[in-house]
Amino acid sequence: MDQLPKSRTEPDGSAVIRVLSYNIRSLRDDEEALARVIRACEPDLVLVQEAPRFFRWRKHAARLAAKCDLVVLGGGATAAGPLLLCSLRVFVERTEDVLLPRTPGLHRRGFATAVVRVGGVRVGLASLHLSLQAAERRAHAELLLDRLAAMDVPYAIAAGDLNEGPDGPAYGRLAAELQDCRAVAPWGGEPTFPAAAPDRRIDAVFATKGVEVLACGVPAGLPGVTPADLVAATDHLPVLAVLRLPAAP
């Protein structure tokens, strides 16, 4: 596997960051394997889906963050499952958990959002987990684009489990407005689900225009990431993106 760029802050304030998107299935699988995978990716930001949502969920989220040498940034049960973790390199300006309109009979969905600074750059974040129902997925994709546009930041990153592939309407709507990082700079593996025998790409990292995508894909083969840990950690494979955020002119 080609060497992956490391995180760094450049002399002009531009920032190279590692962003990991990961559906962790409510920590129902091998938490130690999960933590090993996350640590090996050396992320600045982790956009989590299916974080614990019930009894002592904050304690569970904090425990996972500590095992990964990260801290909890926002989200969790208050965002209906999406969670944000970050390294101490990241300075937090604000966070907001967004609950989306409920469709009767379906699980409540939400976004975990934040505005942060890395180096000299401000960036908006959104972790998402779209619906199993096609019409609701499409509606929530529109709400996500509205939310990103309202953040008043030079750049934004959205990532998560879309529950459909690039040929789906919700995925296509996001890819029409944002950069699908895997399509821009493919690296590593492509399919993300199911972890034991992946045959579809339903997890993705998106970035607004102006973000330079250096690499994006499933980090299979990255030093410290073993096939056994990827299968044991959860039912999805993670997506790791390396992005360069140019300093504001």
PDB file of C-alpha atoms in Angstrom:
ATOM      1  CA  MET A   1       0.000   0.000   0.000  1.00  0.00           C
ATOM      2  CA  ASP A   2       1.309   3.447  -0.922  1.00  0.00           C
ATOM      3  CA  GLN A   3       2.510   5.499   2.004  1.00  0.00           C
ATOM      4  CA  LEU A   4      -0.285   7.662   3.391  1.00  0.00           C
ATOM      5  CA  PRO A   5       0.436  11.337   4.113  1.00  0.00           C
ATOM      6  CA  LYS A   6       0.724  12.183   7.797  1.00  0.00           C
ATOM      7  CA  SER A   7      -1.260  14.926   9.512  1.00  0.00           C
ATOM      8  CA  ARG A   8       0.575  18.222   9.631  1.00  0.00           C
ATOM      9  CA  THR A   9       0.144  21.975   9.828  1.00  0.00           C
ATOM     10  CA  GLU A  10       1.950  23.879   7.093  1.00  0.00           C
ATOM     11  CA  PRO A  11       3.797  27.186   7.586  1.00  0.00           C
ATOM     12  CA  ASP A  12       0.972  29.202   6.007  1.00  0.00           C
ATOM     13  CA  GLY A  13      -1.610  27.639   8.367  1.00  0.00           C
ATOM     14  CA  SER A  14      -2.943  25.075   5.899  1.00  0.00           C
ATOM     15  CA  ALA A  15      -3.759  21.737   7.542  1.00  0.00           C
ATOM     16  CA  VAL A  16      -3.419  18.145   6.359  1.00  0.00           C
ATOM     17  CA  ILE A  17      -5.868  16.033   8.350  1.00  0.00           C
ATOM     18  CA  ARG A  18      -6.946  12.412   8.588  1.00  0.00           C
ATOM     19  CA  VAL A  19     -10.701  11.847   8.759  1.00  0.00           C
ATOM     20  CA  LEU A  20     -12.170   8.434   9.586  1.00  0.00           C
ATOM     21  CA  SER A  21     -15.799   7.420   9.042  1.00  0.00           C
ATOM     22  CA  TYR A  22     -16.880   4.316  10.972  1.00  0.00           C
ATOM     23  CA  ASN A  23     -20.161   2.561  11.764  1.00  0.00           C
ATOM     24  CA  ILE A  24     -19.411   0.853  15.108  1.00  0.00           C
ATOM     25  CA  ARG A  25     -22.721  -1.038  15.610  1.00  0.00           C
ATOM     26  CA  SER A  26     -23.257   0.300  19.145  1.00  0.00           C
ATOM     27  CA  LEU A  27     -20.024  -1.314  20.395  1.00  0.00           C
ATOM     28  CA  ARG A  28     -21.667  -4.750  20.215  1.00  0.00           C
ATOM     29  CA  ASP A  29     -18.595  -6.416  18.729  1.00  0.00           C
ATOM     30  CA  ASP A  30     -14.892  -6.533  19.714  1.00  0.00           C
ATOM     31  CA  GLU A  31     -14.173  -3.129  21.224  1.00  0.00           C
ATOM     32  CA  GLU A  32     -10.443  -3.802  21.564  1.00  0.00           C
ATOM     33  CA  ALA A  33     -10.202  -4.657  17.858  1.00  0.00           C
ATOM     34  CA  LEU A  34     -12.163  -1.510  17.042  1.00  0.00           C
ATOM     35  CA  ALA A  35      -9.813   0.634  19.099  1.00  0.00           C
ATOM     36  CA  ARG A  36      -6.760  -0.923  17.438  1.00  0.00           C
ATOM     37  CA  VAL A  37      -8.122  -0.115  13.983  1.00  0.00           C
ATOM     38  CA  ILE A  38      -8.925   3.474  14.919  1.00  0.00           C
ATOM     39  CA  ARG A  39      -5.540   4.076  16.561  1.00  0.00           C
ATOM     40  CA  ALA A  40      -3.681   2.634  13.572  1.00  0.00           C
ATOM     41  CA  CYS A  41      -5.440   5.127  11.281  1.00  0.00           C
ATOM     42  CA  GLU A  42      -4.092   8.030  13.392  1.00  0.00           C
ATOM     43  CA  PRO A  43      -7.178  10.180  12.770  1.00  0.00           C
ATOM     44  CA  ASP A  44      -7.620  13.810  13.700  1.00  0.00           C
ATOM     45  CA  LEU A  45     -11.388  13.377  13.389  1.00  0.00           C
ATOM     46  CA  VAL A  46     -13.616  10.300  13.629  1.00  0.00           C
ATOM     47  CA  LEU A  47     -17.167  10.586  12.334  1.00  0.00           C
ATOM     48  CA  VAL A  48     -18.963   7.673  13.972  1.00  0.00           C
ATOM     49  CA  GLN A  49     -22.331   6.094  13.213  1.00  0.00           C
ATOM     50  CA  GLU A  50     -24.369   3.808  15.495  1.00  0.00           C
ATOM     51  CA  ALA A  51     -22.717   5.023  18.676  1.00  0.00           C
ATOM     52  CA  PRO A  52     -24.253   3.711  21.912  1.00  0.00           C
ATOM     53  CA  ARG A  53     -27.610   5.425  22.525  1.00  0.00           C
ATOM     54  CA  PHE A  54     -28.972   3.904  25.705  1.00  0.00           C
ATOM     55  CA  PHE A  55     -27.881   3.183  29.293  1.00  0.00           C
ATOM     56  CA  ARG A  56     -24.699   5.122  30.205  1.00  0.00           C
ATOM     57  CA  TRP A  57     -24.042   5.943  26.554  1.00  0.00           C
ATOM     58  CA  ARG A  58     -21.795   8.901  27.436  1.00  0.00           C
ATOM     59  CA  LYS A  59     -19.575   6.622  29.526  1.00  0.00           C
ATOM     60  CA  HIS A  60     -19.266   4.126  26.671  1.00  0.00           C
ATOM     61  CA  ALA A  61     -18.394   6.869  24.167  1.00  0.00           C
ATOM     62  CA  ALA A  62     -15.788   8.353  26.505  1.00  0.00           C
ATOM     63  CA  ARG A  63     -14.249   4.922  27.101  1.00  0.00           C
ATOM     64  CA  LEU A  64     -13.857   4.302  23.376  1.00  0.00           C
ATOM     65  CA  ALA A  65     -12.366   7.748  22.848  1.00  0.00           C
ATOM     66  CA  ALA A  66      -9.830   7.186  25.631  1.00  0.00           C
ATOM     67  CA  LYS A  67      -8.796   3.828  24.168  1.00  0.00           C
ATOM     68  CA  CYS A  68      -8.144   5.593  20.857  1.00  0.00           C
ATOM     69  CA  ASP A  69      -6.231   8.550  22.373  1.00  0.00           C
ATOM     70  CA  LEU A  70      -9.088  10.844  21.354  1.00  0.00           C
ATOM     71  CA  VAL A  71     -11.807  12.886  23.051  1.00  0.00           C
ATOM     72  CA  VAL A  72     -15.559  13.128  22.502  1.00  0.00           C
ATOM     73  CA  LEU A  73     -16.430  16.178  20.429  1.00  0.00           C
ATOM     74  CA  GLY A  74     -20.217  15.844  20.184  1.00  0.00           C
ATOM     75  CA  GLY A  75     -23.187  13.717  19.217  1.00  0.00           C
ATOM     76  CA  GLY A  76     -24.209  10.292  20.482  1.00  0.00           C
ATOM     77  CA  ALA A  77     -27.705   9.573  21.725  1.00  0.00           C
ATOM     78  CA  THR A  78     -28.614  13.267  21.453  1.00  0.00           C
ATOM     79  CA  ALA A  79     -28.016  13.018  17.690  1.00  0.00           C
ATOM     80  CA  ALA A  80     -29.773   9.612  17.426  1.00  0.00           C
ATOM     81  CA  GLY A  81     -26.481   7.749  16.956  1.00  0.00           C
ATOM     82  CA  PRO A  82     -23.921   9.815  15.012  1.00  0.00           C
ATOM     83  CA  LEU A  83     -20.927  10.782  17.153  1.00  0.00           C
ATOM     84  CA  LEU A  84     -17.828  12.950  16.672  1.00  0.00           C
ATOM     85  CA  LEU A  85     -14.414  12.174  18.167  1.00  0.00           C
ATOM     86  CA  CYS A  86     -11.273  14.262  17.729  1.00  0.00           C
ATOM     87  CA  SER A  87      -7.612  14.522  18.650  1.00  0.00           C
ATOM     88  CA  LEU A  88      -6.238  17.277  20.840  1.00  0.00           C
ATOM     89  CA  ARG A  89      -4.959  18.940  17.675  1.00  0.00           C
ATOM     90  CA  VAL A  90      -8.517  20.069  16.973  1.00  0.00           C
ATOM     91  CA  PHE A  91      -9.904  23.269  18.519  1.00  0.00           C
ATOM     92  CA  VAL A  92     -13.680  23.210  18.916  1.00  0.00           C
ATOM     93  CA  GLU A  93     -15.682  26.363  18.181  1.00  0.00           C
ATOM     94  CA  ARG A  94     -19.183  24.941  18.551  1.00  0.00           C
ATOM     95  CA  THR A  95     -21.208  21.747  18.322  1.00  0.00           C
ATOM     96  CA  GLU A  96     -24.849  21.052  17.548  1.00  0.00           C
ATOM     97  CA  ASP A  97     -26.791  17.786  17.542  1.00  0.00           C
ATOM     98  CA  VAL A  98     -29.569  17.864  14.949  1.00  0.00           C
ATOM     99  CA  LEU A  99     -32.598  15.578  15.150  1.00  0.00           C
ATOM    100  CA  LEU A 100     -34.299  15.109  11.788  1.00  0.00           C
ATOM    101  CA  PRO A 101     -38.042  14.918  11.149  1.00  0.00           C
ATOM    102  CA  ARG A 102     -39.379  11.525  12.175  1.00  0.00           C
ATOM    103  CA  THR A 103     -41.106   9.243   9.686  1.00  0.00           C
ATOM    104  CA  PRO A 104     -43.746   7.169  11.507  1.00  0.00           C
ATOM    105  CA  GLY A 105     -42.585   3.605  11.972  1.00  0.00           C
ATOM    106  CA  LEU A 106     -38.935   4.369  11.219  1.00  0.00           C
ATOM    107  CA  HIS A 107     -35.946   4.963  13.494  1.00  0.00           C
ATOM    108  CA  ARG A 108     -35.318   8.623  14.348  1.00  0.00           C
ATOM    109  CA  ARG A 109     -32.281   9.992  12.497  1.00  0.00           C
ATOM    110  CA  GLY A 110     -29.948  12.877  13.198  1.00  0.00           C
ATOM    111  CA  PHE A 111     -26.655  14.599  12.437  1.00  0.00           C
ATOM    112  CA  ALA A 112     -23.766  15.237  14.822  1.00  0.00           C
ATOM    113  CA  THR A 113     -22.312  18.566  13.678  1.00  0.00           C
ATOM    114  CA  ALA A 114     -19.512  20.874  14.738  1.00  0.00           C
ATOM    115  CA  VAL A 115     -17.343  23.755  13.624  1.00  0.00           C
ATOM    116  CA  VAL A 116     -13.666  23.278  14.483  1.00  0.00           C
ATOM    117  CA  ARG A 117     -10.291  24.791  13.736  1.00  0.00           C
ATOM    118  CA  VAL A 118      -7.206  22.842  12.703  1.00  0.00           C
ATOM    119  CA  GLY A 119      -4.052  24.836  12.153  1.00  0.00           C
ATOM    120  CA  GLY A 120      -5.298  28.145  10.800  1.00  0.00           C
ATOM    121  CA  VAL A 121      -8.377  26.700   9.095  1.00  0.00           C
ATOM    122  CA  ARG A 122     -12.049  26.562  10.099  1.00  0.00           C
ATOM    123  CA  VAL A 123     -14.057  23.574   8.931  1.00  0.00           C
ATOM    124  CA  GLY A 124     -17.597  22.308   9.484  1.00  0.00           C
ATOM    125  CA  LEU A 125     -18.308  18.655  10.254  1.00  0.00           C
ATOM    126  CA  ALA A 126     -21.335  16.393  10.010  1.00  0.00           C
ATOM    127  CA  SER A 127     -21.591  12.704  10.864  1.00  0.00           C
ATOM    128  CA  LEU A 128     -24.650  11.068   9.313  1.00  0.00           C
ATOM    129  CA  HIS A 129     -26.447   7.739   9.072  1.00  0.00           C
ATOM    130  CA  LEU A 130     -29.127   7.827   6.408  1.00  0.00           C
ATOM    131  CA  SER A 131     -32.383   5.916   6.523  1.00  0.00           C
ATOM    132  CA  LEU A 132     -33.138   2.403   5.333  1.00  0.00           C
ATOM    133  CA  GLN A 133     -36.079   3.933   3.439  1.00  0.00           C
ATOM    134  CA  ALA A 134     -35.247   5.495   0.063  1.00  0.00           C
ATOM    135  CA  ALA A 135     -37.533   8.538   0.169  1.00  0.00           C
ATOM    136  CA  GLU A 136     -36.381   9.471   3.661  1.00  0.00           C
ATOM    137  CA  ARG A 137     -32.729   9.069   2.616  1.00  0.00           C
ATOM    138  CA  ARG A 138     -33.260  11.509  -0.238  1.00  0.00           C
ATOM    139  CA  ALA A 139     -35.001  14.044   2.006  1.00  0.00           C
ATOM    140  CA  HIS A 140     -32.274  13.833   4.634  1.00  0.00           C
ATOM    141  CA  ALA A 141     -29.572  14.314   2.000  1.00  0.00           C
ATOM    142  CA  GLU A 142     -31.191  17.660   1.142  1.00  0.00           C
ATOM    143  CA  LEU A 143     -31.325  18.604   4.821  1.00  0.00           C
ATOM    144  CA  LEU A 144     -27.639  17.764   5.161  1.00  0.00           C
ATOM    145  CA  LEU A 145     -26.682  20.032   2.268  1.00  0.00           C
ATOM    146  CA  ASP A 146     -28.766  22.828   3.812  1.00  0.00           C
ATOM    147  CA  ARG A 147     -27.046  22.312   7.161  1.00  0.00           C
ATOM    148  CA  LEU A 148     -23.553  22.419   5.642  1.00  0.00           C
ATOM    149  CA  ALA A 149     -24.373  25.575   3.690  1.00  0.00           C
ATOM    150  CA  ALA A 150     -25.604  27.300   6.858  1.00  0.00           C
ATOM    151  CA  MET A 151     -22.403  26.658   8.826  1.00  0.00           C
ATOM    152  CA  ASP A 152     -20.659  29.764   7.428  1.00  0.00           C
ATOM    153  CA  VAL A 153     -17.256  28.070   7.090  1.00  0.00           C
ATOM    154  CA  PRO A 154     -14.782  27.960   4.195  1.00  0.00           C
ATOM    155  CA  TYR A 155     -14.818  24.152   4.119  1.00  0.00           C
ATOM    156  CA  ALA A 156     -17.041  21.330   5.314  1.00  0.00           C
ATOM    157  CA  ILE A 157     -16.702  17.555   5.646  1.00  0.00           C
ATOM    158  CA  ALA A 158     -19.608  15.111   5.891  1.00  0.00           C
ATOM    159  CA  ALA A 159     -19.203  11.380   6.340  1.00  0.00           C
ATOM    160  CA  GLY A 160     -21.178   8.341   7.274  1.00  0.00           C
ATOM    161  CA  ASP A 161     -23.259   5.317   6.399  1.00  0.00           C
ATOM    162  CA  LEU A 162     -25.555   6.184   3.502  1.00  0.00           C
ATOM    163  CA  ASN A 163     -27.341   2.814   3.298  1.00  0.00           C
ATOM    164  CA  GLU A 164     -27.013   3.005  -0.495  1.00  0.00           C
ATOM    165  CA  GLY A 165     -24.215   3.023  -3.055  1.00  0.00           C
ATOM    166  CA  PRO A 166     -23.031   5.678  -5.504  1.00  0.00           C
ATOM    167  CA  ASP A 167     -25.834   4.786  -7.938  1.00  0.00           C
ATOM    168  CA  GLY A 168     -28.521   5.712  -5.383  1.00  0.00           C
ATOM    169  CA  PRO A 169     -30.422   9.021  -5.503  1.00  0.00           C
ATOM    170  CA  ALA A 170     -29.395  10.283  -2.050  1.00  0.00           C
ATOM    171  CA  TYR A 171     -25.739   9.387  -2.624  1.00  0.00           C
ATOM    172  CA  GLY A 172     -25.915  10.959  -6.080  1.00  0.00           C
ATOM    173  CA  ARG A 173     -27.408  14.163  -4.701  1.00  0.00           C
ATOM    174  CA  LEU A 174     -24.557  14.528  -2.210  1.00  0.00           C
ATOM    175  CA  ALA A 175     -21.936  13.673  -4.835  1.00  0.00           C
ATOM    176  CA  ALA A 176     -23.383  16.314  -7.171  1.00  0.00           C
ATOM    177  CA  GLU A 177     -22.763  19.068  -4.622  1.00  0.00           C
ATOM    178  CA  LEU A 178     -19.751  17.706  -2.719  1.00  0.00           C
ATOM    179  CA  GLN A 179     -16.575  15.825  -3.562  1.00  0.00           C
ATOM    180  CA  ASP A 180     -16.939  12.071  -3.080  1.00  0.00           C
ATOM    181  CA  CYS A 181     -13.438  11.667  -1.680  1.00  0.00           C
ATOM    182  CA  ARG A 182     -13.015   8.027  -2.705  1.00  0.00           C
ATOM    183  CA  ALA A 183     -13.915   8.878  -6.314  1.00  0.00           C
ATOM    184  CA  VAL A 184     -11.496  11.834  -6.361  1.00  0.00           C
ATOM    185  CA  ALA A 185      -8.407  10.124  -4.883  1.00  0.00           C
ATOM    186  CA  PRO A 186      -8.924   6.354  -4.573  1.00  0.00           C
ATOM    187  CA  TRP A 187      -6.604   4.549  -2.173  1.00  0.00           C
ATOM    188  CA  GLY A 188      -6.909   1.330  -0.178  1.00  0.00           C
ATOM    189  CA  GLY A 189     -10.050  -0.746  -0.461  1.00  0.00           C
ATOM    190  CA  GLU A 190     -13.395   0.259  -1.967  1.00  0.00           C
ATOM    191  CA  PRO A 191     -16.388  -1.816  -0.695  1.00  0.00           C
ATOM    192  CA  THR A 192     -17.351  -1.201   2.937  1.00  0.00           C
ATOM    193  CA  PHE A 193     -20.152  -3.652   3.769  1.00  0.00           C
ATOM    194  CA  PRO A 194     -20.487  -6.290   5.093  1.00  0.00           C
ATOM    195  CA  ALA A 195     -17.102  -6.350   6.810  1.00  0.00           C
ATOM    196  CA  ALA A 196     -16.536 -10.105   6.458  1.00  0.00           C
ATOM    197  CA  ALA A 197     -17.160 -10.133   2.683  1.00  0.00           C
ATOM    198  CA  PRO A 198     -17.651  -6.556   1.479  1.00  0.00           C
ATOM    199  CA  ASP A 199     -19.436  -6.174  -1.852  1.00  0.00           C
ATOM    200  CA  ARG A 200     -20.882  -2.623  -1.777  1.00  0.00           C
ATOM    201  CA  ARG A 201     -19.682   0.903  -1.005  1.00  0.00           C
ATOM    202  CA  ILE A 202     -22.300   2.422   1.305  1.00  0.00           C
ATOM    203  CA  ASP A 203     -19.967   4.389   3.616  1.00  0.00           C
ATOM    204  CA  ALA A 204     -18.323   7.560   2.339  1.00  0.00           C
ATOM    205  CA  VAL A 205     -16.472  10.766   3.128  1.00  0.00           C
ATOM    206  CA  PHE A 206     -17.554  13.940   1.317  1.00  0.00           C
ATOM    207  CA  ALA A 207     -15.871  17.343   1.257  1.00  0.00           C
ATOM    208  CA  THR A 208     -16.821  20.722  -0.121  1.00  0.00           C
ATOM    209  CA  LYS A 209     -15.026  22.228  -3.085  1.00  0.00           C
ATOM    210  CA  GLY A 210     -11.678  23.752  -2.202  1.00  0.00           C
ATOM    211  CA  VAL A 211     -10.663  20.841   0.011  1.00  0.00           C
ATOM    212  CA  GLU A 212      -7.768  18.957  -1.591  1.00  0.00           C
ATOM    213  CA  VAL A 213      -8.383  15.203  -1.388  1.00  0.00           C
ATOM    214  CA  LEU A 214      -5.064  13.377  -1.082  1.00  0.00           C
ATOM    215  CA  ALA A 215      -6.327   9.815  -0.521  1.00  0.00           C
ATOM    216  CA  CYS A 216      -9.487   7.996   0.517  1.00  0.00           C
ATOM    217  CA  GLY A 217     -10.519   4.386   1.009  1.00  0.00           C
ATOM    218  CA  VAL A 218     -10.796   1.428   3.338  1.00  0.00           C
ATOM    219  CA  PRO A 219      -7.492   1.228   5.271  1.00  0.00           C
ATOM    220  CA  ALA A 220      -6.998  -2.510   4.736  1.00  0.00           C
ATOM    221  CA  GLY A 221      -3.256  -3.117   4.716  1.00  0.00           C
ATOM    222  CA  LEU A 222      -2.393   0.057   6.597  1.00  0.00           C
ATOM    223  CA  PRO A 223       0.295  -0.781   9.188  1.00  0.00           C
ATOM    224  CA  GLY A 224      -1.454  -1.887  12.381  1.00  0.00           C
ATOM    225  CA  VAL A 225      -4.772  -2.659  10.649  1.00  0.00           C
ATOM    226  CA  THR A 226      -5.242  -6.426  10.391  1.00  0.00           C
ATOM    227  CA  PRO A 227      -7.941  -8.307   8.464  1.00  0.00           C
ATOM    228  CA  ALA A 228      -8.944 -10.069  11.692  1.00  0.00           C
ATOM    229  CA  ASP A 229      -9.473  -6.782  13.534  1.00  0.00           C
ATOM    230  CA  LEU A 230     -11.488  -5.301  10.664  1.00  0.00           C
ATOM    231  CA  VAL A 231     -13.885  -8.252  10.755  1.00  0.00           C
ATOM    232  CA  ALA A 232     -14.056  -8.450  14.557  1.00  0.00           C
ATOM    233  CA  ALA A 233     -14.525  -4.716  15.187  1.00  0.00           C
ATOM    234  CA  THR A 234     -17.996  -4.194  13.641  1.00  0.00           C
ATOM    235  CA  ASP A 235     -20.054  -5.104  10.565  1.00  0.00           C
ATOM    236  CA  HIS A 236     -18.833  -2.149   8.449  1.00  0.00           C
ATOM    237  CA  LEU A 237     -15.343  -1.351   7.213  1.00  0.00           C
ATOM    238  CA  PRO A 238     -14.044   2.141   7.975  1.00  0.00           C
ATOM    239  CA  VAL A 239     -13.271   4.800   5.380  1.00  0.00           C
ATOM    240  CA  LEU A 240     -10.126   6.874   5.908  1.00  0.00           C
ATOM    241  CA  ALA A 241      -9.592  10.152   4.033  1.00  0.00           C
ATOM    242  CA  VAL A 242      -6.508  12.357   4.022  1.00  0.00           C
ATOM    243  CA  LEU A 243      -7.491  15.915   3.208  1.00  0.00           C
ATOM    244  CA  ARG A 244      -5.600  19.175   2.813  1.00  0.00           C
ATOM    245  CA  LEU A 245      -7.438  22.292   3.973  1.00  0.00           C
ATOM    246  CA  PRO A 246      -5.811  25.325   2.346  1.00  0.00           C
ATOM    247  CA  ALA A 247      -5.353  28.381   4.537  1.00  0.00           C
ATOM    248  CA  ALA A 248      -7.852  31.149   3.889  1.00  0.00           C
ATOM    249  CA  PRO A 249      -6.423  33.776   1.492  1.00  0.00           C
TER     250      PRO A 249
END
